[in-house]
């Protein structure tokens, strides 16, 4: 049994473990290897999103992913323990609770804040490098505003409302940006003047986020100042107290009131990595020196990845940066190399990362980025930068937890966002109370039941009728478009049949809401009175509004009468798709048996959809099938515009429409609980938390 131990469940550790397990499973070696992932927390934290929790843009649960869920259905032993030492000579990892043997060790223990020996910094400031840090800081910010609202002492109030962020790198800028964006909201909530709040971002750097091009750094600087942040560059912090901060600039030391100091000025390797670094070749801040295959230069069965590795790629002057993309790339390389060593196949891969750019967001609405291919990158800002940020996060979630985390992320970042704090504003936030959809749900359901019942009465369960249903509709459209070649009797029959079938059958709302019964009656009379004259009447009275052919499909909008006198019930829309026409002709209408099967299926679906919607039972599925049927009608017979409300109603009811005064309120939580226990559903993340 080959034993692999991974220390740390950060970005690098989680990805390396998942990739290892997948590769070994594909090579059918899962039973002969044991992968153990050790971390002191039972969850994986999205460190790059902590500022959003600290400034209350998203809930704390949004940055956590349970390790048991990540590795559900996979041969990975997730162990909750704190590693204290590694015995390289005997291949053992010592934890507080247990000891773990290994044949291959992956060090991915991450980092922690570094304070550079600044007096009082660690004791009197708030860090932002863990889930707990973000929650504590969020509560601290709220407490400051709450207490300041009742404070009568001006000096104490100023202290409570003075916030200093130390560091103008990625974390510092993102934190101060979120805080500045959240401050007006808190001021309104607690009745505090915005002018009474002091927000300062301070750093010894010459400009914010110097890894960015100067042009983008200047955009960040201007954005922060516009949000009311005092950006102080070329100033170093030399002391932090309980209610003050000392800055040194141009050899002058000044003391400033600071009720809350947030430290984001740099990182160093975690405690265990620093301990390991004492026993192996390493560099500054506890980073462990590795070779081109990401193995420790001292022990060839010890791999180091992510923030813990010290490696300079070929052609580069500086070591690889401590950023998420490096964690992703190094995890993939290590997984490949360990599997190659275990299987004794293939050469070890040399690590030569190609980084695709960096981005920083300043609040939830604005960001800047430089990205593209490794050697061809461009600058972009605002909407495009924020879009790139969310897209990259989604790509990462696909690797870690697939569907379930993507849905959770979209919910937290867009669908439940409050105070319009996203780059899309609040346009996608679900602010409409779901109980307002109940009448719409009941009415749409009743219409579908009516549709099904009417088809039964018309004989859809006893004789083939789809040929006339489809043919009549096509003949009517062809007559208006000047494509008719049949006799006048055929035209008359087609023109009237579509009125009786397309409108009344495709949507009962015509009968319910627009007087379709009268139209049907008059059409029937026209058939019996003057078949020869009908074709000329249709052609002369009808109007083609547009007919746009896009080769793969054709969009047609026509009116059954002259446009001036048309009502919404006279105008029909159709999307002509050649493949759909072929399918109808060669499959659906190929035999009476198939035709009857399709007719019965349509009737059953319409009644089930209606009952489901009226009862609020499987509302999501009912609304989805409703949309599918409407699309089928649009592409086969066309729909009158006064029936299009059914499409939009179906869209409105797809998500959550049955949780208010419906069976789904009880049924969905029960089924969800059962579904999450299904092994293959958990393994492939086919559920939504």
XYZ file of C-alpha atoms in Angstrom:
689
model
C 0.000 0.000 0.000
C 1.503 3.320 -1.131
C 0.736 6.107 1.325
C 0.405 9.748 0.283
C -0.029 12.447 2.918
C -1.082 15.991 2.020
C -0.633 18.680 4.682
C -3.097 21.538 4.269
C -6.524 21.961 2.662
C -5.984 25.315 1.000
C -6.145 25.963 -2.732
C -3.041 23.880 -3.517
C -3.763 21.039 -1.074
C -7.372 20.466 -2.137
C -6.624 20.549 -5.853
C -3.561 18.298 -5.534
C -5.564 15.753 -3.538
C -8.462 15.730 -5.998
C -6.177 15.383 -8.999
C -4.171 12.614 -7.339
C -7.274 10.620 -6.497
C -8.692 11.024 -10.004
C -5.476 9.993 -11.760
C -4.961 6.966 -9.523
C -8.586 5.911 -9.983
C -8.246 6.094 -13.767
C -5.138 3.916 -13.605
C -7.064 1.477 -11.391
C -4.634 1.991 -8.524
C -7.077 3.484 -6.007
C -7.140 0.263 -3.974
C -3.359 0.044 -3.729
C -2.841 3.644 -2.565
C -3.977 5.608 0.448
C -4.376 9.398 0.286
C -4.637 11.258 3.589
C -5.440 14.977 3.702
C -4.695 16.655 7.041
C -5.988 20.060 8.080
C -6.927 21.717 11.359
C -10.278 22.843 9.913
C -13.053 20.645 8.492
C -13.567 23.091 5.642
C -11.751 24.703 2.734
C -11.755 28.511 2.769
C -11.879 30.854 -0.213
C -9.168 33.190 1.068
C -9.497 35.545 -1.891
C -13.110 36.306 -0.947
C -12.644 37.018 2.779
C -12.967 40.771 2.320
C -16.517 40.254 1.056
C -17.467 38.559 4.326
C -15.618 41.119 6.462
C -17.577 43.957 4.839
C -20.833 41.987 4.807
C -21.329 41.785 1.045
C -21.875 38.024 1.271
C -22.660 35.661 4.113
C -19.905 33.836 5.949
C -21.085 30.481 4.622
C -20.238 31.555 1.066
C -16.453 31.272 1.621
C -16.548 27.796 3.192
C -16.621 24.402 1.515
C -16.950 21.335 3.694
C -14.105 18.893 3.078
C -16.371 15.892 3.502
C -18.522 17.239 0.685
C -15.544 18.026 -1.541
C -14.211 14.476 -1.257
C -17.518 12.621 -1.022
C -17.388 9.340 -2.935
C -13.613 9.566 -3.342
C -10.924 7.422 -1.739
C -9.474 10.211 0.380
C -9.125 10.110 4.153
C -9.848 13.595 5.475
C -8.242 13.948 8.899
C -8.888 16.807 11.325
C -5.575 17.366 13.079
C -2.813 19.927 13.578
C 0.555 18.852 12.237
C 3.391 19.709 14.612
C 6.421 18.004 13.063
C 7.703 15.960 10.148
C 10.276 13.175 10.630
C 11.918 13.033 7.200
C 14.294 10.211 8.081
C 11.489 7.853 9.101
C 8.802 9.234 6.752
C 6.375 10.187 9.506
C 4.086 13.177 10.040
C 3.360 13.971 13.671
C 0.055 15.572 14.586
C -1.440 16.559 17.915
C -3.808 13.596 17.741
C -1.958 10.959 15.764
C 1.048 9.966 13.690
C 0.879 9.355 9.923
C 3.285 7.313 7.804
C 3.950 8.378 4.240
C 5.746 7.272 1.108
C 5.108 10.623 -0.525
C 4.486 13.875 1.316
C 2.891 17.017 -0.141
C 3.435 20.196 1.880
C 0.662 22.680 1.137
C 0.101 24.209 4.555
C -0.414 27.744 3.310
C 0.569 31.014 4.939
C -0.177 33.361 7.797
C 0.169 37.139 8.238
C 3.612 38.556 8.930
C 4.068 41.675 11.060
C 7.710 42.545 10.280
C 8.443 43.148 13.954
C 6.199 46.239 14.133
C 5.540 47.006 17.792
C 1.989 46.127 18.869
C 0.855 45.120 15.373
C 0.018 41.492 16.106
C -1.624 42.250 19.450
C -3.706 45.290 18.445
C -4.700 44.777 14.819
C -7.197 42.593 12.991
C -5.782 40.230 10.381
C -7.632 38.945 7.311
C -6.243 35.543 6.458
C -8.826 33.025 7.651
C -12.538 32.423 7.958
C -12.424 33.326 11.651
C -10.561 36.560 10.841
C -13.272 37.654 8.421
C -16.113 36.937 10.865
C -14.368 38.727 13.742
C -13.632 41.758 11.585
C -17.203 41.925 10.307
C -18.515 41.900 13.869
C -15.954 44.507 14.897
C -17.029 46.884 12.116
C -20.676 46.523 13.070
C -19.898 47.053 16.754
C -17.962 50.240 15.993
C -20.873 51.809 14.139
C -23.415 50.592 16.685
C -21.457 51.998 19.623
C -20.615 55.226 17.785
C -24.315 55.884 17.202
C -24.857 56.142 20.991
C -21.514 57.740 21.884
C -21.716 61.293 23.273
C -17.971 61.840 23.695
C -16.669 63.301 20.362
C -13.159 61.916 20.914
C -14.440 58.394 21.588
C -16.808 58.591 18.628
C -13.937 59.619 16.352
C -11.908 56.688 17.631
C -14.714 54.217 16.934
C -15.167 55.530 13.407
C -11.476 55.567 12.448
C -10.369 52.606 10.324
C -6.821 52.029 9.068
C -5.976 49.305 6.572
C -2.253 48.524 6.552
C -1.177 47.253 3.165
C -1.995 48.313 -0.392
C -1.473 44.983 -2.081
C -4.286 42.747 -3.303
C -5.820 42.014 0.109
C -5.431 45.546 1.444
C -7.001 47.253 -1.562
C -9.873 44.780 -1.733
C -10.554 45.117 1.997
C -10.484 48.910 2.073
C -12.602 49.031 -1.085
C -15.278 46.811 0.456
C -15.223 48.815 3.679
C -15.589 52.115 1.814
C -18.499 50.693 -0.184
C -20.218 49.362 2.932
C -19.718 52.499 5.034
C -22.562 54.606 3.514
C -24.940 51.712 4.141
C -23.891 51.499 7.790
C -24.064 55.281 8.150
C -27.654 55.240 6.950
C -28.544 52.323 9.216
C -27.074 53.931 12.343
C -27.797 57.568 11.451
C -24.138 58.609 11.269
C -22.704 61.280 8.994
C -20.339 59.845 6.375
C -17.950 62.766 7.054
C -17.451 61.451 10.597
C -15.940 58.187 9.311
C -12.216 58.002 8.573
C -10.914 55.272 6.269
C -7.201 55.193 5.495
C -5.141 52.787 3.386
C -1.447 53.071 4.260
C 1.633 51.367 2.834
C 5.336 51.938 2.297
C 4.820 51.229 -1.397
C 4.865 54.054 -3.920
C 1.508 53.047 -5.431
C -1.316 50.558 -4.781
C -0.877 46.999 -6.061
C 2.520 47.583 -7.723
C 2.364 44.224 -9.521
C -0.164 45.902 -11.814
C 0.905 48.313 -14.563
C 1.129 51.889 -13.330
C -1.911 52.920 -15.358
C -4.095 50.381 -13.552
C -2.588 51.258 -10.173
C -3.590 54.850 -10.792
C -7.142 53.733 -11.582
C -7.243 51.913 -8.249
C -5.919 54.995 -6.452
C -8.519 57.277 -8.045
C -11.339 54.840 -7.322
C -10.408 54.573 -3.639
C -10.194 58.323 -3.238
C -13.538 58.734 -4.979
C -15.021 56.330 -2.407
C -13.712 58.489 0.444
C -10.520 56.582 1.267
C -7.403 58.503 2.257
C -4.631 56.700 0.352
C -1.277 57.221 2.096
C 1.709 55.816 0.194
C 5.446 55.888 1.026
C 4.598 55.687 4.717
C 5.592 52.781 6.939
C 3.799 51.669 10.103
C 6.104 51.703 13.118
C 3.634 51.071 15.925
C 0.060 50.020 16.644
C -1.789 50.579 19.900
C -5.287 49.887 21.138
C -6.577 53.178 19.789
C -3.757 54.607 17.681
C -1.346 53.922 14.862
C 2.129 55.402 14.312
C 3.296 56.215 10.798
C 6.751 57.124 9.579
C 7.097 59.222 6.451
C 10.187 61.147 5.403
C 11.805 60.363 8.760
C 8.876 61.985 10.559
C 6.806 59.844 12.943
C 3.187 60.829 13.507
C 0.502 59.290 15.699
C -3.099 59.005 14.531
C -6.347 57.959 16.200
C -7.306 54.486 14.994
C -10.042 52.490 16.657
C -9.639 49.608 14.203
C -6.424 48.633 12.436
C -6.695 45.941 9.757
C -3.360 44.283 8.952
C -2.903 43.042 5.378
C 0.773 43.978 4.923
C 2.232 40.605 3.952
C 2.383 36.877 4.579
C 4.856 34.220 5.619
C 4.679 30.443 5.727
C 2.450 28.796 8.299
C 3.803 27.485 11.611
C 4.341 23.927 10.419
C 5.959 25.031 7.160
C 8.287 27.319 9.086
C 9.238 24.377 11.295
C 9.881 22.198 8.259
C 11.911 24.999 6.677
C 14.360 24.801 9.581
C 15.266 21.225 8.617
C 15.496 21.612 4.839
C 16.911 24.109 2.365
C 14.656 27.159 2.419
C 14.478 30.886 1.785
C 12.884 33.965 3.269
C 9.642 33.801 5.256
C 9.791 30.014 5.510
C 9.436 29.142 1.819
C 10.975 25.733 1.026
C 13.395 25.414 -1.885
C 12.249 22.924 -4.543
C 13.688 21.567 -7.779
C 12.064 21.780 -11.209
C 9.785 18.847 -10.353
C 8.619 20.630 -7.157
C 10.435 18.201 -4.882
C 12.384 19.396 -1.885
C 16.023 19.640 -2.880
C 16.818 17.556 0.217
C 14.148 14.825 0.094
C 12.908 13.513 -3.247
C 9.691 12.059 -1.841
C 8.658 15.424 -0.366
C 6.785 17.794 -2.685
C 6.056 21.421 -1.844
C 3.378 23.518 -3.583
C 1.428 26.755 -3.358
C 2.604 29.492 -1.012
C 5.125 27.157 0.630
C 7.334 26.586 -2.434
C 10.382 28.640 -3.377
C 11.060 28.191 -7.064
C 12.228 30.423 -9.874
C 10.887 29.361 -13.256
C 13.243 29.202 -16.260
C 13.837 32.630 -17.737
C 12.434 34.457 -14.703
C 14.309 36.622 -12.236
C 11.947 36.294 -9.280
C 10.392 33.260 -7.570
C 6.881 32.260 -8.564
C 4.320 34.487 -6.825
C 2.202 33.396 -3.882
C -1.116 33.518 -5.701
C -3.989 31.167 -6.488
C -2.963 30.452 -10.083
C 0.416 29.220 -8.850
C -1.379 26.951 -6.386
C -3.500 25.503 -9.206
C -0.592 24.932 -11.580
C 1.725 23.461 -8.961
C -1.015 21.122 -7.714
C -1.455 19.705 -11.219
C 2.296 19.197 -11.683
C 2.732 17.429 -8.356
C -0.242 15.129 -8.953
C 1.182 14.086 -12.320
C 4.682 13.550 -10.939
C 3.617 11.478 -7.918
C 1.468 9.234 -10.111
C 4.378 8.866 -12.538
C 6.642 7.792 -9.694
C 4.108 5.336 -8.274
C 3.372 3.756 -11.648
C 7.000 3.953 -12.815
C 5.782 5.330 -16.128
C 6.600 8.515 -17.966
C 9.006 11.299 -17.120
C 8.597 13.728 -14.283
C 7.153 17.034 -15.432
C 9.214 20.184 -14.982
C 7.252 23.071 -13.510
C 7.048 25.923 -15.993
C 3.906 27.895 -15.129
C 2.233 30.304 -17.537
C 0.337 32.867 -15.526
C -2.617 34.490 -17.223
C -2.840 37.715 -15.289
C -3.953 39.367 -12.093
C -6.977 41.345 -11.017
C -8.105 43.318 -8.011
C -11.629 44.448 -7.146
C -12.353 47.721 -5.366
C -15.723 46.987 -3.821
C -18.356 44.868 -5.500
C -18.901 47.123 -8.508
C -15.441 47.971 -9.821
C -12.174 46.242 -10.538
C -9.068 46.368 -12.696
C -7.194 43.503 -14.296
C -4.372 42.607 -16.597
C -4.808 39.299 -18.318
C -4.753 37.206 -21.445
C -2.156 34.757 -22.673
C 1.110 34.341 -20.793
C 3.098 36.723 -23.017
C 0.282 38.749 -24.549
C -1.798 40.494 -21.918
C -4.046 43.527 -21.961
C -5.444 45.901 -19.369
C -9.144 46.082 -18.660
C -11.247 47.657 -15.967
C -14.739 48.052 -14.521
C -17.375 45.652 -15.949
C -14.932 43.462 -17.879
C -12.546 43.106 -14.947
C -15.345 42.134 -12.574
C -16.752 39.694 -15.126
C -13.297 38.089 -15.417
C -13.051 37.799 -11.637
C -16.359 35.964 -11.296
C -15.662 33.788 -14.331
C -12.306 32.700 -12.883
C -13.946 31.884 -9.551
C -16.529 29.725 -11.318
C -13.773 27.855 -13.180
C -12.153 27.107 -9.829
C -15.450 25.919 -8.323
C -15.956 23.548 -11.243
C -12.713 21.838 -10.244
C -13.513 21.699 -6.532
C -17.245 21.139 -6.079
C -18.848 21.452 -9.491
C -22.524 22.267 -9.849
C -23.425 22.699 -6.202
C -20.804 25.368 -5.471
C -21.462 27.262 -8.708
C -25.145 27.567 -7.822
C -24.227 28.632 -4.295
C -21.763 31.220 -5.631
C -24.246 32.730 -8.085
C -26.840 32.894 -5.339
C -24.540 34.726 -2.922
C -22.936 37.035 -5.488
C -25.946 37.942 -7.644
C -29.335 36.475 -6.781
C -29.506 37.494 -3.110
C -27.128 40.451 -3.159
C -28.390 43.441 -1.233
C -27.778 47.181 -1.576
C -26.868 46.628 -5.264
C -23.317 45.611 -4.319
C -22.322 43.790 -7.494
C -21.038 44.884 -10.883
C -24.503 44.059 -12.236
C -26.101 46.189 -9.567
C -29.156 44.638 -7.993
C -30.810 43.750 -11.275
C -30.644 39.999 -10.659
C -31.367 40.046 -6.944
C -34.567 38.236 -6.002
C -36.384 41.061 -4.267
C -39.915 40.107 -5.373
C -41.814 38.198 -2.637
C -42.503 34.677 -3.900
C -46.096 34.736 -2.641
C -46.854 37.281 -5.385
C -46.343 34.470 -7.916
C -49.091 32.261 -6.491
C -51.961 33.739 -8.583
C -49.830 33.463 -11.728
C -48.973 29.867 -10.908
C -52.613 28.932 -10.344
C -53.790 30.619 -13.531
C -51.077 29.089 -15.724
C -51.855 25.674 -14.246
C -55.579 26.078 -14.903
C -54.912 27.054 -18.518
C -52.785 23.943 -19.096
C -55.468 21.686 -17.569
C -58.029 23.312 -19.828
C -55.738 22.673 -22.823
C -55.486 18.990 -22.020
C -59.199 18.525 -21.363
C -60.156 20.274 -24.617
C -57.838 18.029 -26.594
C -59.504 14.968 -25.058
C -62.910 16.322 -26.077
C -61.586 16.995 -29.601
C -60.587 13.335 -29.918
C -56.817 13.494 -29.492
C -56.887 10.200 -27.573
C -58.864 8.325 -30.243
C -57.698 9.367 -33.723
C -54.590 10.882 -35.375
C -54.910 14.661 -35.614
C -51.360 15.982 -35.685
C -51.117 15.894 -39.482
C -53.861 18.472 -39.781
C -52.544 20.338 -36.735
C -49.074 20.819 -38.229
C -50.123 20.927 -41.879
C -52.817 23.528 -41.369
C -50.445 25.833 -39.548
C -47.749 25.502 -42.208
C -50.246 26.058 -45.028
C -51.548 29.233 -43.379
C -48.063 30.688 -42.972
C -47.127 29.637 -46.526
C -50.220 31.309 -47.945
C -49.360 34.607 -46.275
C -45.728 34.333 -47.403
C -46.749 33.609 -51.020
C -45.414 30.065 -50.973
C -48.761 28.274 -51.538
C -48.958 25.921 -54.540
C -51.956 23.774 -53.616
C -55.518 24.335 -54.796
C -57.774 26.978 -53.378
C -59.663 24.313 -51.429
C -56.450 23.233 -49.686
C -55.585 26.813 -48.891
C -58.998 27.484 -47.453
C -58.880 24.335 -45.369
C -55.378 25.143 -44.103
C -56.128 28.756 -43.345
C -59.111 27.943 -41.221
C -57.643 24.890 -39.535
C -54.740 26.842 -38.146
C -57.150 29.249 -36.488
C -58.989 26.345 -34.953
C -55.879 24.401 -33.939
C -52.810 26.602 -33.502
C -54.484 29.203 -31.369
C -56.964 27.114 -29.443
C -54.668 24.093 -29.080
C -51.280 25.688 -28.537
C -52.657 27.935 -25.831
C -56.026 28.048 -24.157
C -55.329 31.617 -23.142
C -56.615 32.684 -26.593
C -59.977 31.251 -25.718
C -59.816 32.539 -22.154
C -58.443 35.983 -22.727
C -58.901 37.076 -26.361
C -62.095 35.639 -27.753
C -60.623 32.701 -29.632
C -63.942 30.896 -29.533
C -65.447 33.524 -31.793
C -62.472 33.257 -34.132
C -62.875 29.498 -34.322
C -66.581 29.763 -35.003
C -66.160 32.330 -37.756
C -63.350 30.305 -39.311
C -65.521 27.193 -39.396
C -68.279 29.132 -41.097
C -65.796 30.401 -43.681
C -64.798 26.834 -44.534
C -68.330 25.687 -45.168
C -69.334 28.789 -47.162
C -66.605 29.571 -49.671
C -63.625 27.272 -50.001
C -62.592 28.744 -53.321
C -62.653 32.325 -52.088
C -60.796 31.628 -48.861
C -57.346 31.479 -50.358
C -57.700 34.865 -52.002
C -59.163 36.306 -48.819
C -56.289 35.094 -46.664
C -53.670 36.299 -49.072
C -55.221 39.714 -49.470
C -56.163 40.316 -45.821
C -52.995 38.956 -44.199
C -49.805 40.942 -43.626
C -46.218 39.790 -43.447
C -44.549 41.979 -40.797
C -41.119 40.398 -41.217
C -39.562 37.223 -42.567
C -35.881 36.925 -41.607
C -33.951 33.903 -42.799
C -30.731 33.111 -40.880
C -30.061 29.856 -42.789
C -30.092 27.684 -39.670
C -33.527 29.029 -38.788
C -36.105 31.518 -40.033
C -38.158 33.942 -37.935
C -41.611 34.882 -39.192
C -44.094 37.425 -37.836
C -47.422 37.761 -39.645
C -50.907 39.081 -39.074
C -54.077 37.337 -40.175
C -55.564 40.662 -41.254
C -54.293 44.020 -42.422
C -51.882 45.512 -39.908
C -53.916 48.644 -39.183
C -56.873 46.631 -37.944
C -54.831 43.857 -36.286
C -55.135 42.999 -32.621
C -52.610 41.013 -30.619
C -54.699 37.881 -31.225
C -54.265 38.314 -35.002
C -50.457 38.392 -34.985
C -48.575 35.090 -35.026
C -44.890 34.340 -34.574
C -43.005 31.282 -35.762
C -39.417 30.086 -35.783
C -38.954 27.824 -38.791
C -36.201 25.283 -38.088
C -35.414 22.828 -40.931
C -34.360 20.087 -38.540
C -37.630 20.387 -36.600
C -39.616 20.235 -39.860
C -37.707 17.110 -40.871
C -38.264 15.512 -37.469
C -42.004 16.188 -37.554
C -42.373 14.839 -41.091
C -40.136 11.774 -40.757
C -40.605 10.777 -37.115
C -43.728 12.257 -35.535
C -45.940 11.792 -38.621
C -44.180 8.653 -39.899
C -46.992 6.366 -38.718
C -50.357 6.535 -37.026
C -48.881 4.746 -34.034
C -46.186 7.364 -33.495
C -48.688 10.152 -34.090
C -51.038 8.751 -31.455
C -48.161 8.322 -29.022
C -47.171 11.981 -29.433
C -50.769 13.173 -29.108
C -51.324 11.215 -25.920
C -47.986 12.397 -24.557
C -48.885 16.037 -25.201
C -52.287 15.664 -23.545
C -50.839 13.892 -20.504
C -48.057 16.464 -20.140
C -50.463 19.372 -20.368
C -52.705 17.979 -17.646
C -49.782 16.992 -15.407
C -48.169 20.410 -15.885
C -51.419 22.094 -14.955
C -52.023 19.980 -11.864
C -48.408 20.356 -10.777
C -48.518 24.134 -11.068
C -51.892 24.468 -9.357
C -50.723 22.320 -6.463
C -47.230 23.788 -6.329
C -45.820 20.277 -6.723
C -42.526 19.834 -8.631
C -43.013 23.425 -9.753
C -39.534 23.704 -11.216
C -40.085 20.653 -13.429
C -43.632 21.683 -14.372
C -42.545 25.181 -15.372
C -39.601 23.781 -17.321
C -41.775 21.325 -19.282
C -44.245 24.154 -19.865
C -41.469 26.133 -21.526
C -40.413 23.115 -23.599
C -43.952 22.675 -24.932
C -44.185 26.366 -25.765
C -40.902 26.189 -27.671
C -42.238 23.140 -29.520
C -45.345 25.061 -30.547
C -43.328 28.105 -31.652
C -41.127 25.949 -33.905
C -43.912 23.788 -35.384
C -47.205 25.659 -35.599
C -46.290 29.120 -34.405
C -48.045 31.023 -31.625
C -50.300 34.043 -31.565
C -48.788 36.849 -29.518
C -51.608 36.831 -26.991
C -50.449 33.361 -25.890
C -46.853 34.427 -25.256
C -47.688 35.296 -21.664
C -47.469 31.551 -20.975
C -43.780 31.557 -21.912
C -42.987 34.444 -19.603
C -45.097 32.945 -16.820
C -43.146 29.705 -17.126
C -39.878 31.607 -16.835
C -41.103 33.424 -13.736
C -42.078 30.156 -12.045
C -38.966 28.095 -12.806
C -37.238 28.924 -9.501
C -39.052 28.680 -6.187
C -42.576 29.256 -7.426
C -44.017 26.353 -5.465
C -42.510 27.064 -2.052
C -45.316 29.470 -1.147
C -48.715 27.850 -0.537
C -47.614 24.759 -2.418
C -46.692 21.123 -1.860
C -43.045 21.894 -2.707
C -42.752 23.700 0.620
C -42.830 20.297 2.312
C -41.802 17.980 -0.513
C -38.590 19.624 -1.753
C -36.726 19.760 1.607
C -37.625 16.099 2.200
C -36.427 14.997 -1.261
C -33.348 17.199 -1.006
C -32.368 15.576 2.265
C -32.762 12.102 0.769
C -30.994 13.037 -2.460
C -27.917 14.353 -0.676
C -27.414 10.914 0.846
C -27.183 9.219 -2.555
C -23.513 8.324 -3.009
C -23.156 9.029 -6.710
C -25.049 12.323 -6.360
C -22.583 13.428 -3.678
C -19.618 12.181 -5.657
C -20.563 14.233 -8.722
C -21.955 17.148 -6.677
C -25.397 16.778 -8.276
C -27.189 18.598 -5.495
C -27.625 22.136 -4.253
C -27.018 23.186 -0.675
